[in-house]
Each structure stands twice: as C-alpha cells, then as structure tokens.
Tab-separated table of C-alpha atoms in Angstrom:
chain	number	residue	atom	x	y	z
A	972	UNK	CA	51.421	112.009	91.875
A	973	UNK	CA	50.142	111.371	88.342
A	974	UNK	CA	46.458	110.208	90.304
A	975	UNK	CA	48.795	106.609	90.905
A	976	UNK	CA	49.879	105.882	94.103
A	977	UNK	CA	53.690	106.087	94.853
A	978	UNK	CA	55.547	103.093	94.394
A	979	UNK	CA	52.886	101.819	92.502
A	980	UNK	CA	51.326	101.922	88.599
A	981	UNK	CA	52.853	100.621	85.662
A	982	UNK	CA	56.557	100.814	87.123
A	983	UNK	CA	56.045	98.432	90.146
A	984	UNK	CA	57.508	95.354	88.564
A	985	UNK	CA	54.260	93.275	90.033
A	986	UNK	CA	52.125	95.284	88.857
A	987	UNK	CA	54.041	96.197	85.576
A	988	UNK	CA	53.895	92.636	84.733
A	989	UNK	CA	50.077	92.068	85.917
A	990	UNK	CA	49.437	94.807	83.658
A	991	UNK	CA	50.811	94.240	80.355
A	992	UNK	CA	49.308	90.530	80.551
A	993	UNK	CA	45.874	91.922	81.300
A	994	UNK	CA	46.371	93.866	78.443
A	995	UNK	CA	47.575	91.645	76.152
A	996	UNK	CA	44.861	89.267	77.428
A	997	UNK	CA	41.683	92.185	76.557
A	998	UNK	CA	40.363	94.767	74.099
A	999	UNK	CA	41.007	98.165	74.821
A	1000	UNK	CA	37.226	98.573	75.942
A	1001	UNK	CA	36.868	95.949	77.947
A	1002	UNK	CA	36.818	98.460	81.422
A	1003	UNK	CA	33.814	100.496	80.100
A	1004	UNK	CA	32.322	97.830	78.744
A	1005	UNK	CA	32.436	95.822	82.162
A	1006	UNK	CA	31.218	98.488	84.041
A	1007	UNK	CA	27.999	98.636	82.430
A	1008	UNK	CA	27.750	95.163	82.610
A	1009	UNK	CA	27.086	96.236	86.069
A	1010	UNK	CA	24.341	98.514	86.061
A	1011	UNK	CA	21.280	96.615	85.239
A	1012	UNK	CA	22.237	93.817	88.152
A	1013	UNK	CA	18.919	93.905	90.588
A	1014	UNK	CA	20.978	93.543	94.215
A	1015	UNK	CA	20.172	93.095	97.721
A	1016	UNK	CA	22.572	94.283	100.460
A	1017	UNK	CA	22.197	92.150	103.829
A	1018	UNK	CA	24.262	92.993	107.080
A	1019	UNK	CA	24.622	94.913	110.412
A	1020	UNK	CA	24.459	98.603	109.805
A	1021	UNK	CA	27.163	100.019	111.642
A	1022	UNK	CA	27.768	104.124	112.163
A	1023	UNK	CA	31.663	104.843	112.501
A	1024	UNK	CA	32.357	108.101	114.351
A	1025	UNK	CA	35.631	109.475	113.880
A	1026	UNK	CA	36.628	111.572	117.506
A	1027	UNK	CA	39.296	113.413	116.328
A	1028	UNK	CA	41.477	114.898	118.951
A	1029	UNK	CA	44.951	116.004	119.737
A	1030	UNK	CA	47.086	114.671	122.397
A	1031	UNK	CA	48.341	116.915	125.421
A	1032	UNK	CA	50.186	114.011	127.158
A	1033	UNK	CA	50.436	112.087	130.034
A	1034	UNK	CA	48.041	112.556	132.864
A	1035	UNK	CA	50.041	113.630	136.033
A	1036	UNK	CA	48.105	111.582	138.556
A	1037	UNK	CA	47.283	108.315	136.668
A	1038	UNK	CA	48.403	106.253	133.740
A	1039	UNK	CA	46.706	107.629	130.473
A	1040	UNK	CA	47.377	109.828	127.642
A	1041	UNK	CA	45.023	112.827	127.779
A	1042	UNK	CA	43.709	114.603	124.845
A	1043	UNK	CA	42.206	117.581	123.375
A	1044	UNK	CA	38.812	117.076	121.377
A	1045	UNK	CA	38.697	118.543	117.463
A	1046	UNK	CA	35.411	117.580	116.263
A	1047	UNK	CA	33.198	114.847	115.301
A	1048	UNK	CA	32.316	113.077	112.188
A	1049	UNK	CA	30.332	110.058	111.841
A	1050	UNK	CA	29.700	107.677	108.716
A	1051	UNK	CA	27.620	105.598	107.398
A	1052	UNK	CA	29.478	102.286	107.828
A	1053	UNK	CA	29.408	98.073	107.675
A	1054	UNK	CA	26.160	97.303	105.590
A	1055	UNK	CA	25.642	100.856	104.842
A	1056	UNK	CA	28.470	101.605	103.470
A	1057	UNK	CA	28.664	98.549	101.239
A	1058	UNK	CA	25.079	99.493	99.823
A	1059	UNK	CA	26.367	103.110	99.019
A	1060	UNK	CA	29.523	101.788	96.819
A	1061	UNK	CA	27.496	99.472	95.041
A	1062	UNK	CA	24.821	101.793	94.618
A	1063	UNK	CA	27.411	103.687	92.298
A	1064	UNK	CA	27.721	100.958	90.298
A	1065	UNK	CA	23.854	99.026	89.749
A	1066	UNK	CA	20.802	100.826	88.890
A	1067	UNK	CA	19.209	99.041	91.805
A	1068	UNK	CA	20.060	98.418	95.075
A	1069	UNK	CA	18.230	97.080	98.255
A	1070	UNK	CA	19.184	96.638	101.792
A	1071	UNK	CA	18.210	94.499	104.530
A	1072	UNK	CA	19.477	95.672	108.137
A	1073	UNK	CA	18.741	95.756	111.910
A	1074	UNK	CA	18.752	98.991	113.997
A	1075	UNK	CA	18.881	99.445	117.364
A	1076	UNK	CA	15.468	101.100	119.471
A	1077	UNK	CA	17.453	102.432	121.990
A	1078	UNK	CA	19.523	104.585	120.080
A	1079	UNK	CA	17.511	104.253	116.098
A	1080	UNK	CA	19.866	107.252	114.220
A	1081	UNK	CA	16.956	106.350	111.477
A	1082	UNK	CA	17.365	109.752	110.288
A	1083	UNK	CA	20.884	110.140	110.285
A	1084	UNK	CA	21.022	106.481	108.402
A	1085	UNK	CA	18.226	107.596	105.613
A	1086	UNK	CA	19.794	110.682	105.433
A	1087	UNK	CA	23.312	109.078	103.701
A	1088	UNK	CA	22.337	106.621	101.546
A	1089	UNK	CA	22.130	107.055	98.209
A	1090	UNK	CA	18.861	107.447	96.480
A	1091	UNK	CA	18.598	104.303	94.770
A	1092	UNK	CA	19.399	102.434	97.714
A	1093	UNK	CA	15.816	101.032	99.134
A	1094	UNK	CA	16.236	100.173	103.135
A	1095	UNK	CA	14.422	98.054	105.010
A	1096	UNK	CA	15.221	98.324	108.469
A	1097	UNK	CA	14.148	95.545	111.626
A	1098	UNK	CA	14.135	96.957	114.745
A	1099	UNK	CA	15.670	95.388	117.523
A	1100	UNK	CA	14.377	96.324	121.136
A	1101	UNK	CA	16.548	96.370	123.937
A	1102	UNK	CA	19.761	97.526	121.865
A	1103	UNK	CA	21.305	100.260	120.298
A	1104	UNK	CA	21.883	100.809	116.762
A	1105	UNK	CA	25.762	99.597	116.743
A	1106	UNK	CA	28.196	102.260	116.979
A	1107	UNK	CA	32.401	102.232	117.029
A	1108	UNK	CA	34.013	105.151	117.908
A	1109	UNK	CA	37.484	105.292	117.118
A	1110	UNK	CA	39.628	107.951	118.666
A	1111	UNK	CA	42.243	109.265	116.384
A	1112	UNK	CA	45.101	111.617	116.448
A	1113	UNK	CA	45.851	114.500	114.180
A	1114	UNK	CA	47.090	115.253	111.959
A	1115	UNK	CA	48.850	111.919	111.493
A	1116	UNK	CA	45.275	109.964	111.488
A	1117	UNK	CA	46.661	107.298	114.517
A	1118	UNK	CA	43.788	105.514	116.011
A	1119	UNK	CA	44.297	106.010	119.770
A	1120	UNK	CA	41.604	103.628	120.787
A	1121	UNK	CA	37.855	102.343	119.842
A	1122	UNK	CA	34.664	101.604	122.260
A	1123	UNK	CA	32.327	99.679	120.266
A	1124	UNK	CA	28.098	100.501	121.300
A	1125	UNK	CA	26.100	96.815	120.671
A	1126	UNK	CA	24.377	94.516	121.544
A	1127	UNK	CA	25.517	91.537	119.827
A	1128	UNK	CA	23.245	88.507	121.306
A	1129	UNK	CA	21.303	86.469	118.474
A	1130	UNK	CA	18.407	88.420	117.413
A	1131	UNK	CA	15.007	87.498	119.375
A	1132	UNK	CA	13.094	85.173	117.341
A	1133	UNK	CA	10.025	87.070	116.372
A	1134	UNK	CA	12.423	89.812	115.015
A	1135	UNK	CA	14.056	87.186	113.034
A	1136	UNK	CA	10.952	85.280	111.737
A	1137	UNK	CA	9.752	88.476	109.995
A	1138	UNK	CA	13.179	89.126	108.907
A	1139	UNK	CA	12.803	85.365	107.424
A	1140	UNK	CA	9.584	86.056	105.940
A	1141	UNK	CA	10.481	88.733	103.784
A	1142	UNK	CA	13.574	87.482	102.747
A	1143	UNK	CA	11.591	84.495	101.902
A	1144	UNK	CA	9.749	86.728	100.103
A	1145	UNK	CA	12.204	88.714	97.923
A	1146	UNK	CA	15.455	86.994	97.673
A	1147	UNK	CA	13.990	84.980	94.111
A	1148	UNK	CA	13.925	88.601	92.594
A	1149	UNK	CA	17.700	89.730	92.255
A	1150	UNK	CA	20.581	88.945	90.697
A	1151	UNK	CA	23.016	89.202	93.371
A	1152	UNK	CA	22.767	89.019	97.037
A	1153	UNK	CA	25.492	90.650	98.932
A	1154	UNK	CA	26.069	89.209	102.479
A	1155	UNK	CA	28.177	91.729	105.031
A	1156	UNK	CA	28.347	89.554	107.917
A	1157	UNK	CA	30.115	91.117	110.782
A	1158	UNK	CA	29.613	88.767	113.451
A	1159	UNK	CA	27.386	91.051	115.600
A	1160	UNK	CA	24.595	88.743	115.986
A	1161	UNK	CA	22.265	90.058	112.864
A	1162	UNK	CA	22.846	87.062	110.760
A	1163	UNK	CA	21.512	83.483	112.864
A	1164	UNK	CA	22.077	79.923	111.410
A	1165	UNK	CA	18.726	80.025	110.469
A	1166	UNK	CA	19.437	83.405	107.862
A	1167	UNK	CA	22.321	81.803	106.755
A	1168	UNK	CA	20.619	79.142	105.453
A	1169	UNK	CA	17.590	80.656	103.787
A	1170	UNK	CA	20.618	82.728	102.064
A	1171	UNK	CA	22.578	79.815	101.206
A	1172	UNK	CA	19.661	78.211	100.003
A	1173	UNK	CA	17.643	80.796	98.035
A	1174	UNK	CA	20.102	83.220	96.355
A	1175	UNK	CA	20.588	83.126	93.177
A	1176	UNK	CA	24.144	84.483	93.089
A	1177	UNK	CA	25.332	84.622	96.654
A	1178	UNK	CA	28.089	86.777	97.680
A	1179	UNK	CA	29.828	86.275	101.471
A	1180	UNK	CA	32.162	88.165	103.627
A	1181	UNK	CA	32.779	87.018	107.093
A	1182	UNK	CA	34.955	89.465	108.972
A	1183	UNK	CA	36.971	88.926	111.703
A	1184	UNK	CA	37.000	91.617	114.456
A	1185	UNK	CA	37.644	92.069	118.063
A	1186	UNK	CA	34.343	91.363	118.989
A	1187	UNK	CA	33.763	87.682	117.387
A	1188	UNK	CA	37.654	86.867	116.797
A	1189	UNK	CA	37.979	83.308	116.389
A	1190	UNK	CA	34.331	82.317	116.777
A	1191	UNK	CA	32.802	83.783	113.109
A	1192	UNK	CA	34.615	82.361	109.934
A	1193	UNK	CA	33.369	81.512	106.013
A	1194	UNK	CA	32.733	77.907	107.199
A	1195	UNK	CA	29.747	78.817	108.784
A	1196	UNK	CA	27.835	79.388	105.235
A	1197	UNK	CA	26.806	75.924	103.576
A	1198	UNK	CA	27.355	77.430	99.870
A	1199	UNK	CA	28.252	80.701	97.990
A	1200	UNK	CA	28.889	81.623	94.512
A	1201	UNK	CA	31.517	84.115	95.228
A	1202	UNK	CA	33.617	84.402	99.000
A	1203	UNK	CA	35.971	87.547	99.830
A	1204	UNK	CA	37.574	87.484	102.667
A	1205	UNK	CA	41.354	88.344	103.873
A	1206	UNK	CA	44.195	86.416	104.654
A	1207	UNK	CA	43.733	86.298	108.662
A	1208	UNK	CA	39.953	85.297	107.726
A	1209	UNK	CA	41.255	82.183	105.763
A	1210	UNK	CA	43.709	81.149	107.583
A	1211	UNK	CA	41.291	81.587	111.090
A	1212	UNK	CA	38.495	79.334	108.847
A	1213	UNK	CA	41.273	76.624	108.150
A	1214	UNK	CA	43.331	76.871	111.625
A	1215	UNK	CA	46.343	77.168	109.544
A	1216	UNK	CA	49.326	79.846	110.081
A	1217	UNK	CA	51.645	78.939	107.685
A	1218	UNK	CA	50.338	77.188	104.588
A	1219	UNK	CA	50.799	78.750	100.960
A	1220	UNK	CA	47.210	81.247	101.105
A	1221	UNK	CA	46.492	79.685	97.211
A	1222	UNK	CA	46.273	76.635	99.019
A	1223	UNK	CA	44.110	77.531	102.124
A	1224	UNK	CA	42.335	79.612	99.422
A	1225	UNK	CA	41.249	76.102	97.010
A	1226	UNK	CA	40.621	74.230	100.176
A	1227	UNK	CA	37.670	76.964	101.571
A	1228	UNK	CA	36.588	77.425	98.000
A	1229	UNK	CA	35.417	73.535	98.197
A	1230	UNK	CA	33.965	73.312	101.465
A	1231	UNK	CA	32.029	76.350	100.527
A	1232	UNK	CA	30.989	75.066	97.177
A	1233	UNK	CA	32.008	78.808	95.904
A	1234	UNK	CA	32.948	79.012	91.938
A	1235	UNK	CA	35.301	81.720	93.137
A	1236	UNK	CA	37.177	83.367	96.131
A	1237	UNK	CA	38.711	86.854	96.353
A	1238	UNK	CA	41.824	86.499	99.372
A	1239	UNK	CA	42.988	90.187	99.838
A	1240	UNK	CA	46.181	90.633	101.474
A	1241	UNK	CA	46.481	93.994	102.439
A	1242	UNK	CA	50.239	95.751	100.969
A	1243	UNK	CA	50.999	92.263	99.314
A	1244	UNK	CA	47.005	92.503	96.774
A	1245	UNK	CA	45.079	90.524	96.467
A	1246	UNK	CA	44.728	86.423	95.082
A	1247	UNK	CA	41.476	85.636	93.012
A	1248	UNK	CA	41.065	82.004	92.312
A	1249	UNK	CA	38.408	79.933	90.920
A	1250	UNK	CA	37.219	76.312	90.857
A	1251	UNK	CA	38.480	75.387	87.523
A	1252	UNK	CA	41.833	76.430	88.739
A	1253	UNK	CA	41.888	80.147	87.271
A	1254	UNK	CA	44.082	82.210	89.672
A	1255	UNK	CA	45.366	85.702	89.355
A	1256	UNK	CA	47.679	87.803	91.680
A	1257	UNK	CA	47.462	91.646	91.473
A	1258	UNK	CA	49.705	93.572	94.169
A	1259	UNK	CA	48.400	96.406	95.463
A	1260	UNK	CA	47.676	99.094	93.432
A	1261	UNK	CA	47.921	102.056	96.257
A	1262	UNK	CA	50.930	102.986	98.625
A	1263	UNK	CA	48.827	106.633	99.379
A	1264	UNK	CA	47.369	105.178	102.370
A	1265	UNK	CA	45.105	107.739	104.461
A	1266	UNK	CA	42.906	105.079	106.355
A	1267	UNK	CA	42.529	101.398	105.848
A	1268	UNK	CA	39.018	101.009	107.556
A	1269	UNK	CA	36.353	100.533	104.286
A	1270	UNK	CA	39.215	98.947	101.817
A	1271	UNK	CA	37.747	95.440	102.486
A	1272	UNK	CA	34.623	96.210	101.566
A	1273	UNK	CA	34.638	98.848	98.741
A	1274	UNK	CA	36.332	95.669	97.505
A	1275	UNK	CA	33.588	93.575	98.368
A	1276	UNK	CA	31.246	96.043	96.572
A	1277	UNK	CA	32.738	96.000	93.140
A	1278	UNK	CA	34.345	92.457	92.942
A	1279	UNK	CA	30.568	90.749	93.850
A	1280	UNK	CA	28.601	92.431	90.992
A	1281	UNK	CA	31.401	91.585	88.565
A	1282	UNK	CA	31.665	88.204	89.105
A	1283	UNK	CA	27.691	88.067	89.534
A	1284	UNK	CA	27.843	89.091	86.122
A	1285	UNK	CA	30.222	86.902	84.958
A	1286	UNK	CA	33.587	88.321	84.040
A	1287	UNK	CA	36.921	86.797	83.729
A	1288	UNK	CA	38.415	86.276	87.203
A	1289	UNK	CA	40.938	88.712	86.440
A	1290	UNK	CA	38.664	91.579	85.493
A	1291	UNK	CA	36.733	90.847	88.646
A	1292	UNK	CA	40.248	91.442	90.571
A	1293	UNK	CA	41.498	94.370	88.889
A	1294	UNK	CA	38.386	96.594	89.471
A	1295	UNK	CA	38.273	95.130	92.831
A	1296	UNK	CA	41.623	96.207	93.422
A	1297	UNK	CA	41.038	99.615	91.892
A	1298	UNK	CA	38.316	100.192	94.352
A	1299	UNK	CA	40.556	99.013	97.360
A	1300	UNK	CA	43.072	101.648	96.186
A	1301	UNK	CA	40.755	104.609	95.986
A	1302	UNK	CA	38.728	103.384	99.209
A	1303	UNK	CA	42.075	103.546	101.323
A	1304	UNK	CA	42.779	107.345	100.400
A	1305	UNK	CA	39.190	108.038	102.332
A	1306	UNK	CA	38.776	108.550	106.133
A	1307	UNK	CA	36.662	105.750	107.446
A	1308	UNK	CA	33.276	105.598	105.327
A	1309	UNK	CA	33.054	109.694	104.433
A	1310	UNK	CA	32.152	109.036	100.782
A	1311	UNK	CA	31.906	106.079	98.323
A	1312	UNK	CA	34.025	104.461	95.646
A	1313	UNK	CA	32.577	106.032	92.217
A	1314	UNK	CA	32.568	104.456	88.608
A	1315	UNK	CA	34.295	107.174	87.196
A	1316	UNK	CA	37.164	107.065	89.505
A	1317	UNK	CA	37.635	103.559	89.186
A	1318	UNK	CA	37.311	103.665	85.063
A	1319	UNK	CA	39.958	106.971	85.465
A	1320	UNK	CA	42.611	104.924	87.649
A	1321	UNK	CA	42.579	101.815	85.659
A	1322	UNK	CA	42.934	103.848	82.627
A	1323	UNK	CA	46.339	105.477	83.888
A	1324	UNK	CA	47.402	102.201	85.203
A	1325	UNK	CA	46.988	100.485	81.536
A	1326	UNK	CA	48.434	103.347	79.659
C-alpha cells in the first residue's frame, strides 16, 4: 500500500487537486514547522470519560428455541475512550495537557483510567455518587470487525449541584491559564447550562464538539453553546442543529458558524472529507484521505484533537484541515481507542501525500 490508503493519495482526482494547490499555496516546511507550532499550547481537555470495551466474539448462529443470534466469546479489550481519548491524541502533540472529567463511584476504574493516559496528561477527576463510570460495550464479530450490538453503562441525569459547583469553582479557577480549551461534549449529562457558560464565557480559545448519539439524539446540538472560537462537528450534527435535511452543508455550515459566533467550523463528512470554513469566507474541501477503514469509532475526534490546537494557534484554515484529515485517516485504521494518533505518523502521511 505505499502507507496511502487505496483509492486515495495523490491519484484521487479530489485529492490530487487539493494537493497540488496546497502545495503551490506553502513552503516545503510548512508541516514541520506547524507541528511545533503545537507543542508549547498550554490545553485543557473537558468531557465525559468514557471506557469502550471491545467483546469480541464469533457467531455460532441462530438460537433454536428463541429469536437471537448466539455467539462464542474471544476476549476482551477495553480503551480509554470520549474525553480520554481526546486528551491522549493531543497529548502527542502539546507539551501540556490537562483534563477535567467525571467518574462514576459505583464502578470508579480510577486505576485502569490513570493507568492509560499519557504522562503529560494531568487529570482531575469529580466523582459522581450514585453512578457508574460510563461504559459502552460493543459486541463485534471476527474477523470482519461487525458490531453486533452495544449496551451503554450511565447514568446520564444532570450532575447534582454540589458536584457541579466545585467543578465550577475550579474551572473558575484555571480556565484564564491555557491557551486552548477543548470541549468533548457527549451529551451524557457532565456538561450543565451552567458549565457551558462559564466555558463560553472564560476561555480564551474555545474549542466545541457536540456529538450526536443514541442516547441524546435530537436533544444535544452546537446551538446549545453561546460562543466558540473553533466548532467541529459532522454533517448529521449540523444539519440536526439547523433542522435541515437537504440544504448545501457550506450553507448550514456559515449559518451555525454565526449563531455560534465561531471564527471557524470544521464539518466532517465521513467518505465524502471534510469542509473547513471560516467567517471571512475562507473555505476548503479535502476528501478523505483513507479508504483502509478498520473501525470508524475515534475518527471524529482524533480529528477534533489535531484540528483545535492548530487553529488555536492560528494557521491557515487549510493547514488546520489537512492535518485534521491526516489524523482522521490514521485514527480509522485503529480498533476503537487502542492507541493514539502520533506526530510522526501524521508528519510521515502528509509527506507521501505531497510528494
């Protein structure tokens, strides 16, 4: 395969063409150059922690006396996911790294948690009573890697308001002191108005993704945050936040990009790329840059991960999308969360893609 994805690289005609304008638009250095632009960025991670276990199994058939597929277990891994696993990429890629989450005392996994994140990533954890630490377990076929089904463990009721006052006084506390604030925001109850708006307020570069799941479909979209610098979010999300099926995205994209007050949004679209736009009208396509698909869970937000630092340091809109992209790429050749989105790899990929 070259290390490009089939289908893909600098004989794609999309991406051919991105390509040879990005590099007739930059100087050969500008990919090493903008990734240390990235390390020195102070950044706090803020979101549900999430642990994704992987029940891998192999399916014997049809149960004889009832209606359901019966399987035969493998094994068991389990990752460091949601908020976690966004720390962990962009721990790769800034000296410094914080994180703000909420565990569960009825089930902590403290240990487990500590135990993969990277050293420079500095937790601080609020402890919910009365809940679990929040757990999806997917059930997945091999060796094809189908998810079978998922059972999600949470509780995902607004936070009791003690817990979130003295999650509001240190935030209060520490948000002034970093460059980038990196909001995760599952919908799973960890994030109140009231955090929103102390975010929204007091960041100094705030970046936002909403996601839409099964578990807050139609309920939790980008319009719920007053302001952001910098929104990345899919195409379901936008068009969910705008109650609009069929509208060009660009469009849906410039209209949630001024009720957000954001300078710029990131819109990824799964096979078709990704659309980065910003408010003086910049826009830039890239299509995908990987057909070697392995698992699509983590994509989103190894995106996330890269993209927010880049434009937190301020880099052209379509630098910002092409390491984004390159991280997307890599991230969807990994099961679920079992390892992080390196420098290196990224620098390596976009290399081969500009050569």
């Amino acid at each position: 395969m070259n290390g490009l994805p089939d289908g893909c690289g600098p004989g794609h005609p999309g991406t051919r063409r991105f390509l040879e304008g990005f590099r007739a638009r930059h100087a050969s250095g500008v990919v090493p150059d903008a990734l240390a632009a990235l390390r020195p960025l102070k950044v706090l991670v803020i979101g549900e922690a999430i642990i994704d276990e992987y029940s891998f199994c192999v399916p014997l058939g049809k149960a004889p006396k009832e209606p359901v597929i019966s399987t035969r277990h493998v094994r068991l891994e389990r990752h460091a996911g949601g908020a976690l696993a966004c720390a962990n990429h962009v721990a790769g890629f800034c000296g410094e790294v914080d994180l703000v989450t909420g565990l569960g005392a009825d089930d902590l996994q403290e240990a487990f948690i500590r135990g993969r994140l990277k050293p420079n990533v500095k937790a601080r954890f609020f402890v919910r009573e009365g809940a679990p630490t929040i757990t999806k377990r997917r059930y997945v076929s091999e060796p094809a890697l189908l998810k079978l089904f998922e059972v999600v463990v949470m509780n995902d009721t607004p936070l009791p308001a003690a817990l979130e006052d003295q999650m509001l006084a240190h935030l209060e506390a520490v948000l002034p002191a970093y460059d980038l604030v990196i909001v995760t925001d599952y919908g799973h109850g960890f994030l109140g108005p009231r955090t929103v708006d102390l975010l929204a307020a007091r960041a100094r570069y705030l970046a936002v993704n909403t996601q839409a799941n099964p578990g807050n479909l139609g309920f939790h979209v980008i319009t719920r945050y007053p302001r952001a610098d910098y929104v990345c979010i899919d195409e379901g999300e936008v068009r969910l936040a705008t109650r609009d099926r069929w509208s060009p995205v660009a469009e849906l994209a410039g209209a949630l990009r001024a009720r957000v007050k954001c300078s710029a949004m990131s819109v990824t679209m799964a096979e078709k790329g990704v659309l980065v736009s910003g408010a003086d009208g910049t826009a830039w396509e890239v299509p995908a840059l990987s057909s070697d698909v392995v698992d699509r869970m983590g994509a989103g937000d190894a995106y996330l991960a890269v993209s927010s630092p880049c434009g937190a340091a301020g880099l052209p809109l379509d630098v910002v999308a092409l390491l984004g992209s390159a991280a997307g790429a890599l991230a969807v050749r990994i099961v679920g969360n079992r390892s992080s989105v390196e420098p290196a790899a990224v620098e390596r990929l976009v290399a081969e893609l500009l050569a």
